[in-house]
Short mmCIF file of C-alpha atoms in Angstrom, two decimals:
data_model
loop_
_atom_site.label_atom_id
_atom_site.label_comp_id
_atom_site.label_asym_id
_atom_site.label_seq_id
_atom_site.Cartn_x
_atom_site.Cartn_y
_atom_site.Cartn_z
CA MET A 823 142.45 142.24 127.45
CA LYS A 824 139.83 143.90 129.83
CA LYS A 825 138.49 145.74 126.87
CA ALA A 826 138.48 142.48 124.66
CA ILE A 827 136.54 140.72 127.59
CA ILE A 828 134.02 143.47 127.93
CA ALA A 829 133.74 143.26 124.01
CA VAL A 830 132.96 139.63 123.94
CA VAL A 831 130.65 139.59 126.93
CA SER A 832 128.61 142.51 125.35
CA LEU A 833 128.43 140.67 122.04
CA PHE A 834 127.30 137.50 123.80
CA LEU A 835 124.47 139.57 125.78
CA ALA A 836 123.53 141.46 122.33
CA VAL A 837 123.09 137.90 120.81
CA MET A 838 121.13 136.75 123.65
CA VAL A 839 118.89 139.67 123.42
CA ILE A 840 118.54 139.21 119.67
CA CYS A 841 117.72 135.63 120.37
CA SER A 842 115.18 136.23 122.88
CA VAL A 843 113.20 138.67 120.55
CA PHE A 844 113.57 136.77 117.28
CA SER A 845 113.60 133.24 118.99
CA GLU A 846 110.91 132.08 116.80
CA SER A 847 112.06 133.48 113.30
CA ILE A 848 115.80 132.14 114.32
CA GLY A 849 114.53 128.92 115.56
CA ALA A 850 112.60 128.44 111.98
CA LEU A 851 115.44 129.31 110.36
CA LEU A 852 117.95 126.89 112.03
CA ALA A 853 115.38 124.17 112.04
CA ASN A 854 115.12 124.34 108.16
CA VAL A 855 118.97 124.38 107.78
CA ILE A 856 119.55 121.68 110.14
CA TYR A 857 116.65 119.47 109.41
CA LYS A 858 115.83 119.94 105.72
CA GLU A 859 115.57 117.03 103.53
CA LYS A 860 118.87 116.12 102.27
CA VAL A 861 118.69 112.59 100.98
CA SER A 862 115.59 112.59 98.72
CA VAL A 863 114.11 114.39 96.05
CA TYR A 864 110.35 114.84 95.23
CA SER A 865 109.72 115.29 91.50
CA PRO A 866 106.21 113.79 90.20
CA ALA A 867 106.15 112.79 86.58
CA ASN A 868 103.13 113.48 84.19
CA LYS A 869 102.55 109.80 83.65
CA ALA A 870 101.90 106.81 85.85
CA SER A 871 103.57 103.56 85.91
CA SER A 872 103.51 100.38 87.99
CA ALA A 873 106.01 99.35 90.66
CA THR A 874 106.42 96.37 93.16
CA LEU A 875 107.54 97.60 96.58
CA LYS A 876 110.33 95.52 98.26
CA LYS A 877 111.95 95.63 101.56
CA ASN A 878 114.11 98.93 101.94
CA ASP A 879 112.34 100.54 99.06
CA TYR A 880 111.60 104.38 99.71
CA ILE A 881 108.27 106.03 98.83
CA TYR A 882 106.73 109.22 99.10
CA PHE A 883 102.99 108.71 100.23
CA GLY A 884 100.64 111.21 101.80
CA LYS A 885 101.82 114.41 103.47
CA PHE A 886 101.80 116.25 106.90
CA ASN A 887 102.61 119.92 107.66
CA GLY A 888 101.95 120.53 103.85
CA GLU A 889 105.17 118.55 103.11
CA PRO A 890 105.12 114.94 101.48
CA ILE A 891 106.11 111.96 104.02
CA LEU A 892 108.96 109.68 103.12
CA TRP A 893 108.33 106.09 104.14
CA ARG A 894 110.73 103.04 104.15
CA VAL A 895 109.39 99.64 103.55
CA ILE A 896 110.66 97.86 106.57
CA SER A 897 109.06 94.27 105.81
CA VAL A 898 106.40 92.41 103.75
CA ASP A 899 104.09 90.30 105.03
CA GLU A 900 103.03 86.60 104.15
CA ASN A 901 100.21 88.00 102.24
CA GLY A 902 102.38 90.65 100.14
CA ASN A 903 101.39 93.73 102.09
CA PRO A 904 104.56 95.97 102.64
CA LEU A 905 105.00 97.52 105.95
CA LEU A 906 105.78 101.33 105.72
CA LEU A 907 107.27 103.36 108.54
CA SER A 908 107.80 106.91 108.28
CA GLU A 909 111.76 107.70 107.80
CA ARG A 910 111.70 110.88 109.96
CA ALA A 911 109.62 111.97 113.03
CA ILE A 912 106.87 114.10 111.73
CA CYS A 913 105.77 115.77 115.09
CA PHE A 914 106.30 115.55 118.89
CA MET A 915 103.33 114.25 120.85
CA PRO A 916 102.37 112.32 124.09
CA PHE A 917 101.44 108.63 123.80
CA ASN A 918 98.58 109.17 126.16
CA ALA A 919 97.69 112.83 127.22
CA GLY A 920 97.45 113.82 130.70
CA LYS A 921 99.45 116.03 133.09
CA THR A 922 100.00 113.02 135.13
CA VAL A 923 100.32 109.50 134.26
CA THR A 924 97.85 106.94 135.46
CA ALA A 925 97.43 103.13 135.56
CA ASN A 926 97.15 101.57 132.04
CA SER A 927 98.80 104.82 130.70
CA ALA A 928 100.81 102.87 128.30
CA ASP A 929 97.89 100.93 126.78
CA TRP A 930 98.16 101.53 122.99
CA LYS A 931 94.26 100.64 122.63
CA SER A 932 93.16 103.29 124.81
CA SER A 933 95.84 105.88 123.96
CA THR A 934 95.29 109.37 122.39
CA ILE A 935 98.10 108.85 119.82
CA ARG A 936 96.16 106.11 118.44
CA GLN A 937 93.02 108.08 118.33
CA TRP A 938 94.96 110.88 116.63
CA LEU A 939 96.61 108.89 114.21
CA ASN A 940 93.22 107.31 112.98
CA SER A 941 91.35 110.18 112.79
CA GLY A 942 90.07 111.81 109.72
CA GLU A 943 88.72 114.63 111.48
CA SER A 944 89.73 118.46 110.83
CA LYS A 945 89.09 119.60 114.45
CA THR A 946 92.04 120.74 116.42
CA PHE A 947 93.37 117.96 118.79
CA GLU A 948 94.89 119.11 122.20
CA PHE A 949 97.03 116.94 124.62
CA ALA A 950 97.99 117.86 127.78
CA CYS A 951 101.26 116.33 128.80
CA ASN A 952 103.96 116.30 131.36
CA PRO A 953 104.67 119.62 133.02
CA ALA A 954 108.22 118.84 133.41
CA ASN A 955 108.67 119.06 129.65
CA LYS A 956 108.63 122.71 129.88
CA ILE A 957 105.89 122.78 127.09
CA LYS A 958 103.86 126.00 127.06
CA ASN A 959 100.59 125.43 128.64
CA ASP A 960 101.71 121.83 129.06
CA THR A 961 99.73 121.27 126.02
CA VAL A 962 100.44 119.97 122.39
CA THR A 963 98.15 121.41 119.97
CA VAL A 964 97.86 119.56 116.35
CA SER A 965 95.43 120.83 113.40
CA GLY A 966 93.43 117.96 112.37
CA GLY A 967 93.89 114.03 112.57
CA PHE A 968 96.51 112.46 110.80
CA LEU A 969 94.30 110.95 108.16
CA CYS A 970 92.46 114.10 107.49
CA GLU A 971 91.77 115.36 103.80
CA ASN A 972 94.71 117.82 104.10
CA ASN A 973 96.94 114.97 104.66
CA PHE A 974 95.71 112.16 102.68
CA THR A 975 93.58 111.91 99.35
CA ALA A 976 90.81 109.27 99.54
CA GLU A 977 93.04 107.04 96.86
CA GLU A 978 95.77 107.03 99.51
CA ILE A 979 93.37 106.12 102.30
CA SER A 980 91.78 103.28 100.25
CA ALA A 981 95.62 102.10 99.64
CA ILE A 982 96.03 101.55 103.25
CA LYS A 983 95.15 97.78 104.45
CA ASP A 984 92.06 97.60 106.76
CA GLY A 985 92.62 96.23 109.99
CA GLU A 986 92.06 97.19 113.91
CA ASP A 987 94.19 100.32 112.98
CA LYS A 988 94.83 101.82 109.51
CA VAL A 989 97.74 104.09 111.31
CA PHE A 990 99.86 102.74 114.09
CA LEU A 991 103.12 103.12 115.97
CA PRO A 992 105.53 100.22 115.13
CA THR A 993 106.22 97.39 118.00
CA THR A 994 109.41 96.40 118.98
CA LYS A 995 108.95 93.12 116.96
CA MET A 996 108.21 95.27 113.82
CA LEU A 997 111.36 96.84 114.13
CA SER A 998 113.39 93.89 114.98
CA GLY A 999 114.91 93.31 111.12
CA MET A 1000 116.38 96.83 111.19
CA THR A 1001 119.83 97.70 112.07
CA LEU A 1002 120.57 100.26 114.73
CA LYS A 1003 121.26 102.79 112.18
CA GLN A 1004 118.12 102.17 110.31
CA LYS A 1005 116.10 102.85 113.48
CA GLN A 1006 117.55 106.12 114.16
CA LYS A 1007 115.48 108.92 112.95
CA SER A 1008 115.64 112.79 112.82
CA PRO A 1009 112.58 115.19 113.07
CA THR A 1010 111.49 116.80 110.10
CA ALA A 1011 112.32 120.78 110.02
CA ALA A 1012 108.15 121.51 110.63
CA ALA A 1013 108.30 119.08 113.72
CA VAL A 1014 111.02 121.04 114.99
CA ILE A 1015 109.29 124.33 114.21
CA ASN A 1016 105.92 123.37 115.47
CA GLU A 1017 107.30 121.93 118.88
CA ALA A 1018 105.52 123.44 121.66
CA SER A 1019 108.84 123.37 123.80
CA PRO A 1020 110.85 126.63 124.01
CA HIS A 1021 113.99 124.47 124.30
CA LEU A 1022 114.96 123.54 120.51
CA HIS A 1023 116.58 119.95 120.42
CA PHE A 1024 119.16 120.66 117.64
CA ARG A 1025 120.55 117.07 117.62
CA SER A 1026 120.78 115.04 114.77
CA ARG A 1027 118.49 112.42 115.99
CA CYS A 1028 115.32 112.29 118.34
CA TRP A 1029 113.59 109.58 120.40
CA TYR A 1030 110.51 108.34 119.17
CA TRP A 1031 107.75 106.06 120.23
CA THR A 1032 106.87 102.47 119.51
CA GLN A 1033 103.49 100.94 120.78
CA THR A 1034 105.19 98.32 123.04
CA PRO A 1035 104.51 99.00 126.77
CA ILE A 1036 107.21 98.53 129.50
CA SER A 1037 106.54 95.36 131.37
CA THR A 1038 107.63 96.50 134.71
CA ASN A 1039 104.75 99.39 134.93
CA THR A 1040 101.77 100.56 133.26
CA SER A 1041 102.76 104.24 132.85
CA SER A 1042 105.86 103.61 130.53
CA VAL A 1043 106.37 103.07 126.88
CA THR A 1044 109.23 101.68 125.28
CA ALA A 1045 110.74 104.41 122.82
CA VAL A 1046 113.71 104.37 120.57
CA THR A 1047 116.73 106.47 121.64
CA THR A 1048 119.03 108.37 119.32
CA SER A 1049 121.52 105.48 119.25
CA GLY A 1050 118.83 103.06 117.78
CA GLY A 1051 118.34 101.15 120.99
CA TYR A 1052 115.46 101.00 123.40
CA TYR A 1053 114.37 102.48 126.50
CA LYS A 1054 111.49 103.80 128.51
CA SER A 1055 109.58 106.86 128.75
CA LEU A 1056 106.53 107.99 130.67
CA ALA A 1057 103.25 107.94 128.56
CA ASN A 1058 102.71 111.53 128.90
CA ASP A 1059 106.03 112.70 127.66
CA GLY A 1060 105.17 115.54 125.09
CA ILE A 1061 108.47 116.02 123.59
CA MET A 1062 108.71 112.34 121.95
CA GLY A 1063 108.95 111.94 118.28
CA VAL A 1064 106.13 110.26 116.25
CA CYS A 1065 106.95 107.84 113.54
CA PRO A 1066 103.57 106.53 112.12
CA ALA A 1067 103.54 103.11 110.39
CA VAL A 1068 101.01 101.64 108.03
CA TYR A 1069 100.39 98.39 105.65
CA LEU A 1070 99.44 98.99 102.14
CA GLU A 1071 97.00 96.43 100.30
CA GLY A 1072 99.48 94.90 98.25
CA CYS A 1073 103.13 95.61 96.91
CA GLU A 1074 101.98 96.34 93.37
CA ILE A 1075 101.21 100.05 93.35
CA SER A 1076 100.78 103.09 90.72
CA VAL A 1077 103.33 105.70 90.86
CA CYS A 1078 104.44 108.95 89.08
CA GLY A 1079 107.83 109.08 89.48
CA GLY A 1080 110.98 107.51 91.41
CA ASN A 1081 112.92 104.24 91.54
CA GLY A 1082 112.41 103.37 95.05
CA SER A 1083 115.87 104.38 96.32
CA VAL A 1084 116.44 106.72 99.03
CA LYS A 1085 117.96 109.58 96.47
CA THR A 1086 114.84 108.88 94.55
CA PRO A 1087 111.94 107.30 96.32
CA TYR A 1088 108.79 106.08 94.32
CA ILE A 1089 105.86 108.93 94.34
CA PHE A 1090 102.55 107.08 95.06
CA ASN A 1091 100.14 108.10 92.34
CA ALA A 1092 97.30 109.90 94.20
CA GLU A 1093 96.28 112.23 91.45
CA GLY A 1094 94.79 109.68 88.98
CA ILE A 1095 97.46 110.35 86.44
CA ILE A 1096 96.88 108.07 83.53
CA ASN A 1097 99.26 107.02 80.96
CA GLU A 1098 98.94 108.21 77.47
#
């Protein structure tokens, strides 16, 4: 019995040593296994066709970390413009950068996350965040603005409806037509791999930001929890998921594949494919 206990302890210690040495590669392997895309396929056709987007359709539009972004149409406004919400959290980032929260940290218009989502710059963005998150150097680093040329083509950017913001976080009002299950989000494998925290969060769901402030204070923002409900989080929380939203300019779009289902989403025609 004693030998068995010693053997188990020795094995545990060996695993811990291996994990500490190869934690990054092991984390990447596990992230790819746990968070790999399981519900849809990406298979562009060599011809373009037209499609009319409607509520609950799925579409691949743009990319992030080199992977196509999957969106769900969560509503269509009175002018026929579909509202797209990222189906997964594409990264982790503070709402408003800073190692401490200050008055009006929860203000969307002055937030650093708004600046990043609407930036087409290719520079490196660094966002200081809450030291309690145990993030390396208390900083989240992202290469390029969300709308940079590595993520969106000129054709894709022109398809986004102009407004005060081209890209934004959803408000709780925008999410009101969704069920709790629909509001639940998982991060992408790349988001977990690139997370600056040494504590990998291998849960099937993650929290993510809305742009709705908490009415009782100016330093907390409403977040969607793993259950699909709402709770508050400090604006400088650096391990909160980001699910961007955009309005497209009209429901009639050109696609190069897919039928709008979650298993076979539409693929936005961003490459100028023309029917023969």
